PDB file of C-alpha atoms in Angstrom:
ATOM      1  CA  MET A 135       0.000   0.000   0.000  1.00  0.00           C
ATOM      2  CA  THR A 136       1.427   3.399  -0.949  1.00  0.00           C
ATOM      3  CA  SER A 137       1.836   6.225   1.524  1.00  0.00           C
ATOM      4  CA  PHE A 138      -0.949   8.101  -0.308  1.00  0.00           C
ATOM      5  CA  ASN A 139      -3.348   5.183   0.210  1.00  0.00           C
ATOM      6  CA  VAL A 140      -2.393   4.941   3.884  1.00  0.00           C
ATOM      7  CA  LEU A 141      -3.018   8.654   4.340  1.00  0.00           C
ATOM      8  CA  THR A 142      -6.353   8.457   2.517  1.00  0.00           C
ATOM      9  CA  SER A 143      -7.431   5.478   4.611  1.00  0.00           C
ATOM     10  CA  PHE A 144      -6.476   7.267   7.839  1.00  0.00           C
ATOM     11  CA  THR A 145      -8.274  10.455   6.763  1.00  0.00           C
ATOM     12  CA  ASN A 146     -11.444   8.561   5.855  1.00  0.00           C
ATOM     13  CA  SER A 147     -11.338   6.635   9.118  1.00  0.00           C
ATOM     14  CA  TYR A 148     -10.888   9.851  11.106  1.00  0.00           C
ATOM     15  CA  ARG A 149     -13.720  11.538   9.199  1.00  0.00           C
ATOM     16  CA  ASP A 150     -16.046   8.573   9.838  1.00  0.00           C
ATOM     17  CA  ARG A 151     -15.303   8.598  13.560  1.00  0.00           C
ATOM     18  CA  TRP A 152     -15.794  12.355  13.786  1.00  0.00           C
ATOM     19  CA  THR A 153     -19.139  12.044  11.995  1.00  0.00           C
ATOM     20  CA  ALA A 154     -20.154   9.271  14.396  1.00  0.00           C
ATOM     21  CA  LEU A 155     -19.245  11.452  17.390  1.00  0.00           C
ATOM     22  CA  LYS A 156     -21.326  14.350  16.029  1.00  0.00           C
ATOM     23  CA  THR A 157     -24.266  11.977  15.558  1.00  0.00           C
ATOM     24  CA  ILE A 158     -23.873  10.717  19.130  1.00  0.00           C
ATOM     25  CA  SER A 159     -23.849  14.309  20.419  1.00  0.00           C
ATOM     26  CA  LYS A 160     -27.101  15.072  18.632  1.00  0.00           C
ATOM     27  CA  THR A 161     -28.680  11.847  19.903  1.00  0.00           C
ATOM     28  CA  VAL A 162     -27.612  12.534  23.502  1.00  0.00           C
ATOM     29  CA  ILE A 163     -29.272  15.961  23.331  1.00  0.00           C
ATOM     30  CA  GLU A 164     -32.479  14.330  22.070  1.00  0.00           C
ATOM     31  CA  ASP A 165     -32.280  11.776  24.910  1.00  0.00           C
ATOM     32  CA  TYR A 166     -31.977  14.659  27.348  1.00  0.00           C
ATOM     33  CA  VAL A 167     -34.840  16.702  25.884  1.00  0.00           C
ATOM     34  CA  ILE A 168     -37.246  13.735  25.820  1.00  0.00           C
ATOM     35  CA  ALA A 169     -37.031  13.540  29.623  1.00  0.00           C
ATOM     36  CA  PHE A 170     -38.887  16.863  29.820  1.00  0.00           C
ATOM     37  CA  GLN A 171     -41.592  15.577  27.500  1.00  0.00           C
ATOM     38  CA  ARG A 172     -42.011  12.155  29.130  1.00  0.00           C
ATOM     39  CA  ASP A 173     -41.802  13.045  32.813  1.00  0.00           C
ATOM     40  CA  PRO A 174     -44.165  15.678  34.265  1.00  0.00           C
ATOM     41  CA  ALA A 175     -42.006  15.735  37.412  1.00  0.00           C
ATOM     42  CA  ALA A 176     -39.018  17.118  35.473  1.00  0.00           C
ATOM     43  CA  ARG A 177     -38.413  20.670  36.673  1.00  0.00           C
ATOM     44  CA  ASN A 178     -35.110  21.923  35.257  1.00  0.00           C
ATOM     45  CA  TRP A 179     -32.081  20.877  33.233  1.00  0.00           C
ATOM     46  CA  LEU A 180     -29.772  20.426  36.257  1.00  0.00           C
ATOM     47  CA  GLU A 181     -32.215  18.092  37.984  1.00  0.00           C
ATOM     48  CA  ILE A 182     -32.395  15.869  34.901  1.00  0.00           C
ATOM     49  CA  LEU A 183     -28.626  15.892  34.421  1.00  0.00           C
ATOM     50  CA  VAL A 184     -27.824  14.971  38.018  1.00  0.00           C
ATOM     51  CA  CYS A 185     -30.858  13.078  39.338  1.00  0.00           C
ATOM     52  CA  TYR A 186     -32.166  11.017  36.415  1.00  0.00           C
ATOM     53  CA  PRO A 187     -30.313   7.664  36.294  1.00  0.00           C
ATOM     54  CA  GLY A 188     -32.131   6.671  33.100  1.00  0.00           C
ATOM     55  CA  VAL A 189     -30.686   9.651  31.240  1.00  0.00           C
ATOM     56  CA  GLN A 190     -27.245   8.975  32.690  1.00  0.00           C
ATOM     57  CA  ALA A 191     -27.391   5.269  31.745  1.00  0.00           C
ATOM     58  CA  ILE A 192     -28.331   6.088  28.156  1.00  0.00           C
ATOM     59  CA  PHE A 193     -25.439   8.570  27.944  1.00  0.00           C
ATOM     60  CA  PHE A 194     -22.957   5.942  29.172  1.00  0.00           C
ATOM     61  CA  TYR A 195     -24.469   3.438  26.747  1.00  0.00           C
ATOM     62  CA  ARG A 196     -24.020   5.798  23.759  1.00  0.00           C
ATOM     63  CA  LEU A 197     -20.318   6.151  24.587  1.00  0.00           C
ATOM     64  CA  ALA A 198     -19.822   2.425  25.215  1.00  0.00           C
ATOM     65  CA  HIS A 199     -21.679   1.482  22.026  1.00  0.00           C
ATOM     66  CA  TRP A 200     -19.491   3.818  19.956  1.00  0.00           C
ATOM     67  CA  LEU A 201     -16.361   2.194  21.401  1.00  0.00           C
ATOM     68  CA  HIS A 202     -17.896  -1.260  20.892  1.00  0.00           C
ATOM     69  CA  LYS A 203     -18.330  -0.531  17.185  1.00  0.00           C
ATOM     70  CA  LEU A 204     -14.616   0.325  17.039  1.00  0.00           C
ATOM     71  CA  ASP A 205     -13.924  -3.264  18.186  1.00  0.00           C
ATOM     72  CA  LEU A 206     -12.230  -2.217  21.409  1.00  0.00           C
ATOM     73  CA  PRO A 207     -12.250  -5.351  23.587  1.00  0.00           C
ATOM     74  CA  PHE A 208     -12.392  -4.077  27.176  1.00  0.00           C
ATOM     75  CA  PHE A 209     -13.392  -0.435  27.635  1.00  0.00           C
ATOM     76  CA  PRO A 210     -17.007  -0.671  26.399  1.00  0.00           C
ATOM     77  CA  ARG A 211     -17.780  -3.328  29.011  1.00  0.00           C
ATOM     78  CA  LEU A 212     -15.929  -1.349  31.675  1.00  0.00           C
ATOM     79  CA  ILE A 213     -18.053   1.726  30.930  1.00  0.00           C
ATOM     80  CA  SER A 214     -21.206  -0.404  31.080  1.00  0.00           C
ATOM     81  CA  HIS A 215     -20.113  -1.847  34.409  1.00  0.00           C
ATOM     82  CA  ILE A 216     -19.436   1.615  35.855  1.00  0.00           C
ATOM     83  CA  ALA A 217     -22.828   2.788  34.596  1.00  0.00           C
ATOM     84  CA  ARG A 218     -24.532  -0.168  36.270  1.00  0.00           C
ATOM     85  CA  CYS A 219     -22.818   0.628  39.573  1.00  0.00           C
ATOM     86  CA  LEU A 220     -23.868   4.282  39.359  1.00  0.00           C
ATOM     87  CA  THR A 221     -27.424   3.878  38.036  1.00  0.00           C
ATOM     88  CA  GLY A 222     -28.584   0.321  38.694  1.00  0.00           C
ATOM     89  CA  ILE A 223     -29.240  -0.050  34.954  1.00  0.00           C
ATOM     90  CA  GLU A 224     -27.336  -2.648  32.923  1.00  0.00           C
ATOM     91  CA  ILE A 225     -27.121  -2.100  29.161  1.00  0.00           C
ATOM     92  CA  HIS A 226     -24.757  -4.224  27.107  1.00  0.00           C
ATOM     93  CA  PRO A 227     -22.715  -2.020  24.748  1.00  0.00           C
ATOM     94  CA  GLY A 228     -23.643  -4.288  21.825  1.00  0.00           C
ATOM     95  CA  ALA A 229     -27.361  -3.503  22.123  1.00  0.00           C
ATOM     96  CA  LYS A 230     -28.893  -1.149  19.553  1.00  0.00           C
ATOM     97  CA  ILE A 231     -30.996   1.661  20.993  1.00  0.00           C
ATOM     98  CA  GLY A 232     -32.795   4.221  18.856  1.00  0.00           C
ATOM     99  CA  ASN A 233     -33.332   7.915  19.451  1.00  0.00           C
ATOM    100  CA  ARG A 234     -35.373   9.513  22.221  1.00  0.00           C
ATOM    101  CA  VAL A 235     -35.581   6.381  24.360  1.00  0.00           C
ATOM    102  CA  PHE A 236     -36.539   7.275  27.930  1.00  0.00           C
ATOM    103  CA  ILE A 237     -35.866   5.091  30.971  1.00  0.00           C
ATOM    104  CA  ASP A 238     -38.108   6.200  33.852  1.00  0.00           C
ATOM    105  CA  HIS A 239     -36.739   5.453  37.357  1.00  0.00           C
ATOM    106  CA  GLY A 240     -34.781   2.564  35.824  1.00  0.00           C
ATOM    107  CA  MET A 241     -33.427   0.585  38.774  1.00  0.00           C
ATOM    108  CA  GLY A 242     -32.997  -3.076  37.845  1.00  0.00           C
ATOM    109  CA  ILE A 243     -33.325  -2.713  34.069  1.00  0.00           C
ATOM    110  CA  VAL A 244     -31.295  -5.233  32.028  1.00  0.00           C
ATOM    111  CA  ILE A 245     -30.847  -4.920  28.243  1.00  0.00           C
ATOM    112  CA  GLY A 246     -29.011  -7.777  26.530  1.00  0.00           C
ATOM    113  CA  GLU A 247     -26.304  -7.727  23.895  1.00  0.00           C
ATOM    114  CA  THR A 248     -28.464  -8.367  20.819  1.00  0.00           C
ATOM    115  CA  ALA A 249     -31.514  -6.396  21.957  1.00  0.00           C
ATOM    116  CA  ILE A 250     -32.827  -3.730  19.585  1.00  0.00           C
ATOM    117  CA  ILE A 251     -34.971  -0.820  20.756  1.00  0.00           C
ATOM    118  CA  GLY A 252     -36.642   1.515  18.275  1.00  0.00           C
ATOM    119  CA  ASN A 253     -37.175   5.260  18.520  1.00  0.00           C
ATOM    120  CA  ASN A 254     -39.413   6.905  21.134  1.00  0.00           C
ATOM    121  CA  CYS A 255     -39.663   3.893  23.466  1.00  0.00           C
ATOM    122  CA  LEU A 256     -40.395   4.140  27.192  1.00  0.00           C
ATOM    123  CA  LEU A 257     -39.075   1.619  29.747  1.00  0.00           C
ATOM    124  CA  TYR A 258     -39.933   1.564  33.438  1.00  0.00           C
ATOM    125  CA  GLN A 259     -37.957   0.089  36.331  1.00  0.00           C
ATOM    126  CA  GLY A 260     -37.213  -3.604  36.530  1.00  0.00           C
ATOM    127  CA  VAL A 261     -37.636  -4.333  32.814  1.00  0.00           C
ATOM    128  CA  THR A 262     -35.595  -7.176  31.343  1.00  0.00           C
ATOM    129  CA  LEU A 263     -34.889  -7.562  27.630  1.00  0.00           C
ATOM    130  CA  GLY A 264     -33.147 -10.890  27.965  1.00  0.00           C
ATOM    131  CA  GLY A 265     -32.394 -14.249  26.437  1.00  0.00           C
ATOM    132  CA  LYS A 266     -33.729 -17.694  27.233  1.00  0.00           C
ATOM    133  CA  GLY A 267     -30.523 -19.627  27.755  1.00  0.00           C
ATOM    134  CA  LYS A 268     -27.287 -20.139  25.867  1.00  0.00           C
ATOM    135  CA  ASP A 269     -28.618 -19.516  22.367  1.00  0.00           C
ATOM    136  CA  GLN A 270     -26.168 -18.144  19.827  1.00  0.00           C
ATOM    137  CA  GLY A 271     -26.656 -15.217  17.461  1.00  0.00           C
ATOM    138  CA  LYS A 272     -29.709 -12.968  17.845  1.00  0.00           C
ATOM    139  CA  ARG A 273     -31.096 -14.036  21.204  1.00  0.00           C
ATOM    140  CA  HIS A 274     -32.710 -10.914  22.669  1.00  0.00           C
ATOM    141  CA  PRO A 275     -35.928  -9.056  21.807  1.00  0.00           C
ATOM    142  CA  THR A 276     -36.529  -6.394  19.185  1.00  0.00           C
ATOM    143  CA  LEU A 277     -38.823  -3.512  20.117  1.00  0.00           C
ATOM    144  CA  GLY A 278     -40.380  -1.396  17.388  1.00  0.00           C
ATOM    145  CA  CYS A 279     -40.845   2.329  17.798  1.00  0.00           C
ATOM    146  CA  ASN A 280     -43.079   3.990  20.392  1.00  0.00           C
ATOM    147  CA  VAL A 281     -43.252   0.872  22.606  1.00  0.00           C
ATOM    148  CA  THR A 282     -44.056   1.240  26.311  1.00  0.00           C
ATOM    149  CA  VAL A 283     -42.846  -1.481  28.690  1.00  0.00           C
ATOM    150  CA  GLY A 284     -44.297  -1.424  32.204  1.00  0.00           C
ATOM    151  CA  ALA A 285     -42.428  -1.911  35.463  1.00  0.00           C
ATOM    152  CA  GLY A 286     -41.066  -5.386  36.078  1.00  0.00           C
ATOM    153  CA  ALA A 287     -41.956  -6.760  32.643  1.00  0.00           C
ATOM    154  CA  LYS A 288     -39.740  -9.498  31.207  1.00  0.00           C
ATOM    155  CA  ILE A 289     -39.401  -9.825  27.426  1.00  0.00           C
ATOM    156  CA  LEU A 290     -37.369 -12.915  26.646  1.00  0.00           C
ATOM    157  CA  GLY A 291     -35.848 -14.432  23.532  1.00  0.00           C
ATOM    158  CA  ASN A 292     -35.529 -13.437  19.898  1.00  0.00           C
ATOM    159  CA  ILE A 293     -39.051 -12.061  19.547  1.00  0.00           C
ATOM    160  CA  ASN A 294     -40.545  -8.899  18.076  1.00  0.00           C
ATOM    161  CA  ILE A 295     -42.668  -6.348  19.902  1.00  0.00           C
ATOM    162  CA  GLY A 296     -44.519  -4.368  17.256  1.00  0.00           C
ATOM    163  CA  SER A 297     -44.492  -0.589  17.072  1.00  0.00           C
ATOM    164  CA  ASN A 298     -46.838   1.309  19.404  1.00  0.00           C
ATOM    165  CA  ALA A 299     -47.369  -1.796  21.553  1.00  0.00           C
ATOM    166  CA  ARG A 300     -47.779  -1.672  25.317  1.00  0.00           C
ATOM    167  CA  VAL A 301     -46.482  -4.323  27.688  1.00  0.00           C
ATOM    168  CA  GLY A 302     -48.180  -4.316  31.081  1.00  0.00           C
ATOM    169  CA  ALA A 303     -46.333  -4.203  34.391  1.00  0.00           C
ATOM    170  CA  GLY A 304     -45.073  -7.601  35.498  1.00  0.00           C
ATOM    171  CA  ALA A 305     -45.856  -9.297  32.183  1.00  0.00           C
ATOM    172  CA  VAL A 306     -43.678 -12.126  30.884  1.00  0.00           C
ATOM    173  CA  VAL A 307     -43.523 -12.015  27.091  1.00  0.00           C
ATOM    174  CA  VAL A 308     -42.103 -14.979  25.166  1.00  0.00           C
ATOM    175  CA  LYS A 309     -43.995 -14.625  21.865  1.00  0.00           C
ATOM    176  CA  ASN A 310     -44.259 -11.909  19.214  1.00  0.00           C
ATOM    177  CA  VAL A 311     -46.606  -9.011  19.948  1.00  0.00           C
ATOM    178  CA  PRO A 312     -48.400  -7.291  17.047  1.00  0.00           C
ATOM    179  CA  ALA A 313     -48.215  -3.534  16.560  1.00  0.00           C
ATOM    180  CA  ASN A 314     -50.823  -1.419  18.378  1.00  0.00           C
ATOM    181  CA  SER A 315     -51.488  -4.201  20.912  1.00  0.00           C
ATOM    182  CA  THR A 316     -51.560  -4.254  24.698  1.00  0.00           C
ATOM    183  CA  VAL A 317     -50.362  -7.421  26.444  1.00  0.00           C
ATOM    184  CA  VAL A 318     -50.550  -8.373  30.130  1.00  0.00           C
ATOM    185  CA  GLY A 319     -50.071 -11.398  32.336  1.00  0.00           C
ATOM    186  CA  ILE A 320     -47.861 -14.462  32.722  1.00  0.00           C
ATOM    187  CA  PRO A 321     -47.478 -15.596  30.021  1.00  0.00           C
ATOM    188  CA  ALA A 322     -48.485 -12.369  28.305  1.00  0.00           C
ATOM    189  CA  ARG A 323     -51.697 -12.340  26.281  1.00  0.00           C
ATOM    190  CA  ILE A 324     -53.276  -9.679  24.101  1.00  0.00           C
ATOM    191  CA  VAL A 325     -56.062  -7.789  25.890  1.00  0.00           C
ATOM    192  CA  SER A 326     -56.652  -4.999  23.383  1.00  0.00           C
ATOM    193  CA  GLN A 327     -55.696  -3.855  19.905  1.00  0.00           C
ATOM    194  CA  ARG A 328     -55.907  -0.273  18.742  1.00  0.00           C
ATOM    195  CA  ASN A 329     -55.728   1.562  15.461  1.00  0.00           C
ATOM    196  CA  GLU A 330     -53.632   4.570  16.385  1.00  0.00           C
ATOM    197  CA  GLU A 331     -51.411   6.797  14.315  1.00  0.00           C
ATOM    198  CA  PHE A 332     -47.808   6.981  15.491  1.00  0.00           C
ATOM    199  CA  ASN A 333     -44.542   8.446  14.296  1.00  0.00           C
ATOM    200  CA  CYS A 334     -41.384   6.316  14.166  1.00  0.00           C
ATOM    201  CA  MET A 335     -39.045   9.138  13.168  1.00  0.00           C
TER     202      MET A 335
END
């Protein structure tokens, strides 16, 4: 490889990482702003910055996920571990979390490595997006956009929760949930289906 090609490769790599950092900065601001919209108890910016563990956990996750995508072997997990100690919320750096996701209260939340969460989702304390054993590959749930997951709910395995769905508090979900549905119980069952407009952007 010529020195010109090396320089070009380095420049492109640097540009890509800088673009990724700018995107993360914009996303973090959106994560911060959504706290005002989701929580009527939010009073001012300092309170959210210092006293909202869900916002803090998402910030740590964004940093850890960026490092994870750079294939760094240790630091992403270290950041996740520190975040868990500080907030009580465990998010694997390999998970994929969309924009404007709000974690309310948050203590005890666990989000697995292959979990995917769409835009505008709301998670309450004690939620688990986990696996069902030692499966390989995609083994954690996928949440569409605008999904609300109640306190203590467990969503397990490689299943899909459709956009605009609601999972009741304490539910255990092991099967796919259609969009615009509400599920409750152990095991979770559909109790209502709606026909609502929602925005995934």
